[in-house]
């Protein structure tokens, strides 16, 4: 029979206290948020269980549902971002500066073509258009 390991979370101000117990041992730690607390609990579970497969029950206020709800809310909530600044009408944003518009952006080395291929490309000479093919049969003399 597999013994479950229990990870219990308690919020203390902005930090979280974690207690992981099972297999006759108990380990404790603190973390600065519920996501970090969950990661830290996984580390403590590895210390207790080693390489063996275990079942871990995460509890907040004695409830796995409360923990799952709080954890998923933290995971899925967007971070608070500063408000966007709207430039005054008629100003040119830095990204669209006319002087820098002429330059091509530098590609990472993995996306660059080999020098031999770059040398063969000639952007100044246009590609000739294919000759129009006539579907009428050729006249025989």
Coordinates of N, CA and C in Angstrom, one line a residue:
X1 N 0.8 -1.2 0.0 CA 0.0 0.0 0.0 C 0.9 1.3 0.0
X2 N 0.5 2.3 -0.8 CA 1.3 3.5 -0.9 C 0.8 4.5 0.1
X3 N 1.7 5.0 0.9 CA 1.3 6.0 1.9 C 1.4 7.4 1.3
X4 N 0.3 8.1 1.4 CA 0.3 9.5 0.8 C 1.1 10.4 1.7
X5 N 1.7 11.4 1.0 CA 2.4 12.4 1.7 C 1.5 13.7 1.7
X6 N 1.5 14.3 2.8 CA 0.6 15.5 3.0 C 1.4 16.8 3.0
X7 N 1.0 17.7 2.1 CA 1.6 19.1 2.2 C 0.6 20.0 2.7
X8 N 0.8 20.7 3.8 CA -0.1 21.6 4.4 C 0.4 23.0 4.3
X9 N -0.4 23.9 3.8 CA -0.1 25.3 3.6 C -0.8 26.2 4.6
X10 N -0.1 27.2 5.1 CA -0.7 28.2 6.0 C -0.1 29.5 5.6
X11 N -1.1 30.5 5.3 CA -0.6 31.8 5.0 C -0.3 32.6 6.2
X12 N 0.9 33.2 6.2 CA 1.3 34.0 7.3 C 1.7 35.4 6.7
X13 N 0.9 36.3 6.7 CA 1.1 37.6 6.1 C 1.3 37.4 4.6
X14 N 2.4 37.8 4.0 CA 2.6 37.6 2.6 C 3.3 36.3 2.3
X15 N 3.9 35.7 3.4 CA 4.6 34.4 3.2 C 3.6 33.2 3.4
X16 N 4.1 32.1 3.0 CA 3.4 30.8 3.2 C 4.3 29.9 4.0
X17 N 3.7 29.2 5.0 CA 4.5 28.2 5.8 C 4.0 26.8 5.2
X18 N 5.0 26.0 4.9 CA 4.7 24.7 4.3 C 5.1 23.6 5.3
X19 N 4.3 22.6 5.5 CA 4.6 21.4 6.3 C 4.4 20.2 5.4
X20 N 5.4 19.4 5.2 CA 5.3 18.2 4.4 C 5.5 17.0 5.4
X21 N 4.5 16.1 5.5 CA 4.7 15.0 6.4 C 4.3 13.7 5.7
X22 N 5.0 12.7 6.1 CA 4.7 11.3 5.6 C 5.9 10.5 5.9
X23 N 5.7 9.2 5.8 CA 6.8 8.2 6.1 C 7.5 8.4 7.4
X24 N 6.7 8.9 8.4 CA 7.3 9.1 9.7 C 8.1 10.3 9.9
X25 N 8.2 11.2 8.9 CA 9.0 12.4 9.0 C 8.1 13.6 8.7
X26 N 8.6 14.8 9.1 CA 7.9 16.0 8.9 C 9.0 17.1 8.6
X27 N 8.8 17.8 7.4 CA 9.7 18.8 7.0 C 8.9 20.1 6.9
X28 N 9.6 21.3 7.3 CA 8.9 22.6 7.2 C 9.7 23.5 6.4
X29 N 9.1 24.5 5.8 CA 9.8 25.6 5.0 C 8.8 26.8 4.9
X30 N 9.4 27.9 4.4 CA 8.6 29.1 4.1 C 8.8 29.5 2.7
X31 N 7.9 30.2 2.1 CA 8.0 30.7 0.7 C 7.2 32.0 0.6
X32 N 7.6 32.9 -0.4 CA 7.0 34.2 -0.5 C 5.7 34.2 -1.3
X33 N 5.1 33.2 -1.7 CA 3.8 33.1 -2.4 C 3.4 31.7 -2.5
X34 N 2.1 31.5 -2.9 CA 1.6 30.2 -3.0 C 2.3 29.4 -4.1
X35 N 2.6 30.0 -5.2 CA 3.3 29.3 -6.3 C 4.7 28.8 -5.9
X36 N 5.4 29.7 -5.2 CA 6.7 29.4 -4.7 C 6.6 28.3 -3.6
X37 N 5.5 28.4 -2.8 CA 5.3 27.4 -1.7 C 5.1 26.0 -2.3
X38 N 4.3 26.0 -3.4 CA 4.0 24.7 -4.1 C 5.3 24.1 -4.6
X39 N 6.2 24.9 -5.2 CA 7.5 24.5 -5.7 C 8.3 24.0 -4.6
X40 N 8.3 24.7 -3.5 CA 9.1 24.3 -2.3 C 8.6 23.0 -1.7
X41 N 7.3 22.8 -1.7 CA 6.7 21.6 -1.2 C 7.2 20.4 -2.1
X42 N 7.2 20.6 -3.4 CA 7.7 19.5 -4.3 C 9.1 19.1 -3.9
X43 N 10.0 20.1 -3.6 CA 11.4 19.8 -3.2 C 11.4 19.0 -1.9
X44 N 10.5 19.4 -0.9 CA 10.5 18.7 0.3 C 10.0 17.2 0.1
X45 N 9.0 17.1 -0.8 CA 8.5 15.7 -1.1 C 9.6 14.8 -1.6
X46 N 10.4 15.4 -2.5 CA 11.6 14.6 -3.0 C 12.5 14.2 -1.9
X47 N 12.7 15.1 -0.9 CA 13.6 14.7 0.2 C 13.0 13.5 1.0
X48 N 11.7 13.6 1.2 CA 11.0 12.5 1.9 C 10.9 11.2 1.2
X49 N 10.5 11.3 -0.1 CA 10.2 10.1 -0.9 C 11.4 9.5 -1.6
X50 N 12.4 10.3 -1.9 CA 13.5 9.9 -2.7 C 13.0 9.6 -4.2
X51 N 13.4 8.4 -4.7 CA 13.1 8.1 -6.1 C 11.8 7.3 -6.2
X52 N 11.1 7.0 -5.1 CA 9.9 6.2 -5.2 C 8.7 7.1 -5.6
X53 N 7.8 6.5 -6.3 CA 6.6 7.2 -6.7 C 5.7 7.4 -5.5
X54 N 5.2 8.6 -5.3 CA 4.3 8.8 -4.1 C 3.1 9.6 -4.6
X55 N 2.1 9.6 -3.7 CA 0.9 10.4 -3.9 C 1.0 11.6 -2.9
X56 N 0.8 12.8 -3.4 CA 0.9 14.0 -2.5 C -0.4 14.7 -2.5
X57 N -0.9 14.9 -1.3 CA -2.1 15.7 -1.1 C -1.8 17.0 -0.5
X58 N -2.2 18.1 -1.3 CA -1.9 19.5 -0.9 C -3.2 20.0 -0.2
X59 N -3.0 20.6 1.0 CA -4.1 21.0 1.8 C -3.9 22.5 2.2
X60 N -5.0 23.3 2.0 CA -5.1 24.6 2.5 C -6.3 24.7 3.4
X61 N -6.2 25.1 4.6 CA -7.3 25.1 5.5 C -8.0 23.7 5.7
X62 N -7.1 22.6 5.5 CA -7.6 21.2 5.6 C -8.3 20.7 4.4
X63 N -8.3 21.5 3.3 CA -9.1 21.2 2.1 C -8.2 21.2 0.9
X64 N -8.2 20.1 0.1 CA -7.5 20.0 -1.1 C -8.2 21.0 -2.2
X65 N -9.5 21.1 -2.1 CA -10.2 22.0 -3.0 C -9.8 23.4 -2.8
X66 N -9.7 23.8 -1.5 CA -9.2 25.2 -1.2 C -7.8 25.5 -1.7
X67 N -6.9 24.5 -1.6 CA -5.6 24.7 -2.1 C -5.6 24.8 -3.6
X68 N -6.3 23.9 -4.3 CA -6.4 23.9 -5.7 C -6.9 25.2 -6.2
X69 N -8.0 25.7 -5.6 CA -8.6 27.0 -6.0 C -7.6 28.1 -5.8
X70 N -7.0 28.2 -4.7 CA -6.0 29.3 -4.4 C -4.8 29.2 -5.4
X71 N -4.3 28.0 -5.6 CA -3.1 27.8 -6.4 C -3.5 28.2 -7.9
X72 N -4.6 27.7 -8.4 CA -4.9 27.9 -9.8 C -5.3 29.4 -10.0
X73 N -5.9 30.1 -9.0 CA -6.2 31.5 -9.2 C -4.9 32.3 -9.3
X74 N -3.9 31.9 -8.5 CA -2.6 32.6 -8.5 C -1.9 32.3 -9.8
X75 N -2.0 31.1 -10.3 CA -1.3 30.7 -11.6 C -2.0 31.4 -12.8
X76 N -3.3 31.6 -12.8 CA -4.0 32.1 -13.9 C -4.3 33.6 -13.9
X77 N -3.9 34.2 -12.8 CA -4.1 35.7 -12.7 C -3.0 36.4 -13.3
X78 N -3.3 37.4 -14.2 CA -2.2 38.1 -14.8 C -1.6 39.1 -13.8
X79 N -0.3 39.3 -14.0 CA 0.4 40.2 -13.1 C -0.1 41.6 -13.3
X80 N 0.0 42.4 -12.3 CA -0.4 43.8 -12.4 C 0.7 44.6 -13.2
X81 N 0.4 45.1 -14.3 CA 1.3 45.9 -15.1 C 1.0 47.4 -15.0
X82 N 2.1 48.2 -15.2 CA 1.9 49.6 -15.1 C 1.0 50.0 -16.3
X83 N 0.2 51.1 -16.2 CA -0.6 51.5 -17.3 C 0.2 51.9 -18.5
X84 N -0.3 51.7 -19.7 CA 0.3 52.1 -20.9 C 0.3 53.6 -21.0
X85 N 1.4 54.1 -21.5 CA 1.5 55.6 -21.8 C 1.2 55.8 -23.2
X86 N 0.2 56.7 -23.5 CA -0.2 57.0 -24.8 C 0.6 58.2 -25.2
X87 N 1.4 58.1 -26.4 CA 2.1 59.3 -26.8 C 1.2 60.4 -27.3
X88 N 1.6 61.6 -27.2 CA 0.8 62.7 -27.7 C 0.7 62.6 -29.3
X89 N -0.5 63.1 -29.8 CA -0.6 63.0 -31.3 C 0.5 63.7 -32.0
X90 N 0.9 63.1 -33.1 CA 2.0 63.6 -34.0 C 3.4 63.3 -33.6
X91 N 3.6 62.6 -32.4 CA 4.9 62.2 -32.1 C 5.2 60.9 -32.7
X92 N 6.5 60.6 -32.9 CA 7.0 59.4 -33.5 C 7.5 58.5 -32.4
X93 N 6.9 57.3 -32.2 CA 7.4 56.4 -31.2 C 8.9 55.9 -31.5
X94 N 9.6 55.6 -30.5 CA 11.0 55.2 -30.7 C 11.2 54.0 -31.7
X95 N 10.3 53.0 -31.7 CA 10.4 51.9 -32.6 C 10.2 52.3 -34.0
X96 N 9.5 53.4 -34.3 CA 9.2 53.7 -35.7 C 10.0 55.0 -36.1
X97 N 11.2 55.2 -35.6 CA 12.1 56.3 -35.9 C 12.4 56.1 -37.4
X98 N 12.2 57.1 -38.3 CA 12.5 57.0 -39.7 C 14.0 56.6 -40.0
X99 N 14.9 57.1 -39.2 CA 16.3 56.8 -39.4 C 16.6 55.3 -39.2
X100 N 16.0 54.7 -38.2 CA 16.2 53.3 -38.0 C 15.3 52.4 -38.8
X101 N 14.3 52.9 -39.6 CA 13.5 52.1 -40.4 C 14.2 51.5 -41.6
X102 N 15.3 52.2 -42.0 CA 16.1 51.7 -43.2 C 16.9 50.5 -42.8
X103 N 17.3 50.3 -41.6 CA 18.1 49.2 -41.2 C 17.3 48.0 -41.0
X104 N 17.9 46.8 -41.4 CA 17.2 45.6 -41.2 C 17.6 45.1 -39.8
X105 N 16.6 44.5 -39.1 CA 17.0 44.0 -37.8 C 17.9 42.8 -37.9
X106 N 18.8 42.8 -36.9 CA 19.9 41.7 -36.9 C 19.2 40.4 -36.5
X107 N 19.3 39.4 -37.3 CA 18.8 38.1 -37.0 C 19.7 37.3 -36.0
X108 N 19.2 36.4 -35.2 CA 20.0 35.5 -34.4 C 20.8 34.6 -35.3
X109 N 22.0 34.2 -34.9 CA 22.9 33.3 -35.8 C 22.2 32.1 -36.3
X110 N 21.2 31.5 -35.6 CA 20.5 30.3 -36.0 C 19.6 30.6 -37.2
X111 N 19.2 31.9 -37.4 CA 18.3 32.2 -38.5 C 19.0 32.9 -39.7
X112 N 20.3 33.1 -39.6 CA 21.0 33.8 -40.6 C 21.4 32.8 -41.7
X113 N 21.4 33.3 -43.0 CA 21.8 32.4 -44.1 C 23.3 32.4 -44.1
X114 N 23.9 31.3 -44.7 CA 25.3 31.2 -44.8 C 25.8 32.4 -45.8
X115 N 27.0 32.8 -45.6 CA 27.6 33.9 -46.4 C 27.5 33.6 -47.9
X116 N 27.8 32.3 -48.3 CA 27.7 32.0 -49.7 C 26.3 32.2 -50.3
X117 N 25.3 31.9 -49.5 CA 23.9 32.2 -50.0 C 23.6 33.7 -50.1
X118 N 24.1 34.4 -49.1 CA 23.9 35.9 -49.1 C 24.6 36.5 -50.3
X119 N 25.8 36.0 -50.7 CA 26.5 36.6 -51.8 C 25.8 36.3 -53.1
X120 N 25.1 35.2 -53.2 CA 24.4 34.8 -54.4 C 23.1 35.6 -54.6
X121 N 22.5 36.1 -53.5 CA 21.3 36.9 -53.6 C 21.7 38.3 -54.1
X122 N 20.9 38.7 -55.1 CA 21.2 40.1 -55.6 C 19.9 40.8 -55.6
X123 N 19.6 41.6 -54.6 CA 18.3 42.2 -54.5 C 18.1 43.4 -55.5
X124 N 19.2 43.8 -56.1 CA 19.1 44.9 -57.1 C 18.6 44.5 -58.4
X125 N 18.8 43.2 -58.8 CA 18.3 42.7 -60.1 C 17.0 42.0 -59.9
X126 N 15.9 42.5 -60.6 CA 14.6 41.9 -60.4 C 14.6 40.5 -61.0
X127 N 13.7 39.7 -60.5 CA 13.6 38.3 -61.0 C 12.8 38.4 -62.3
X128 N 13.3 37.8 -63.5 CA 12.6 37.9 -64.7 C 11.3 37.1 -64.6
X129 N 10.3 37.7 -65.3 CA 9.0 37.0 -65.3 C 9.0 35.9 -66.2
X130 N 8.3 34.7 -65.9 CA 8.3 33.6 -66.8 C 7.7 33.9 -68.1
X131 N 8.2 33.4 -69.2 CA 7.6 33.6 -70.5 C 6.2 33.1 -70.6
X132 N 5.3 33.8 -71.3 CA 3.9 33.3 -71.4 C 3.9 32.2 -72.4
X133 N 3.2 31.2 -71.9 CA 3.1 30.0 -72.8 C 1.8 30.1 -73.6
X134 N 1.8 29.8 -74.9 CA 0.6 29.8 -75.7 C 0.0 28.4 -75.7
X135 N -1.2 28.3 -75.6 CA -1.9 27.0 -75.6 C -2.4 26.7 -77.0
X136 N -2.2 27.6 -78.0 CA -2.6 27.3 -79.3 C -1.5 26.4 -79.9
X137 N -1.9 25.4 -80.8 CA -0.9 24.5 -81.4 C -0.1 25.3 -82.4
X138 N 1.2 24.9 -82.5 CA 2.1 25.6 -83.4 C 1.7 25.3 -84.8
X139 N 1.9 26.3 -85.7 CA 1.5 26.2 -87.1 C 2.7 25.4 -87.8
X140 N 2.3 24.5 -88.6 CA 3.3 23.7 -89.4 C 3.3 24.3 -90.8
X141 N 4.5 24.5 -91.4 CA 4.6 25.1 -92.7 C 4.7 24.1 -93.8

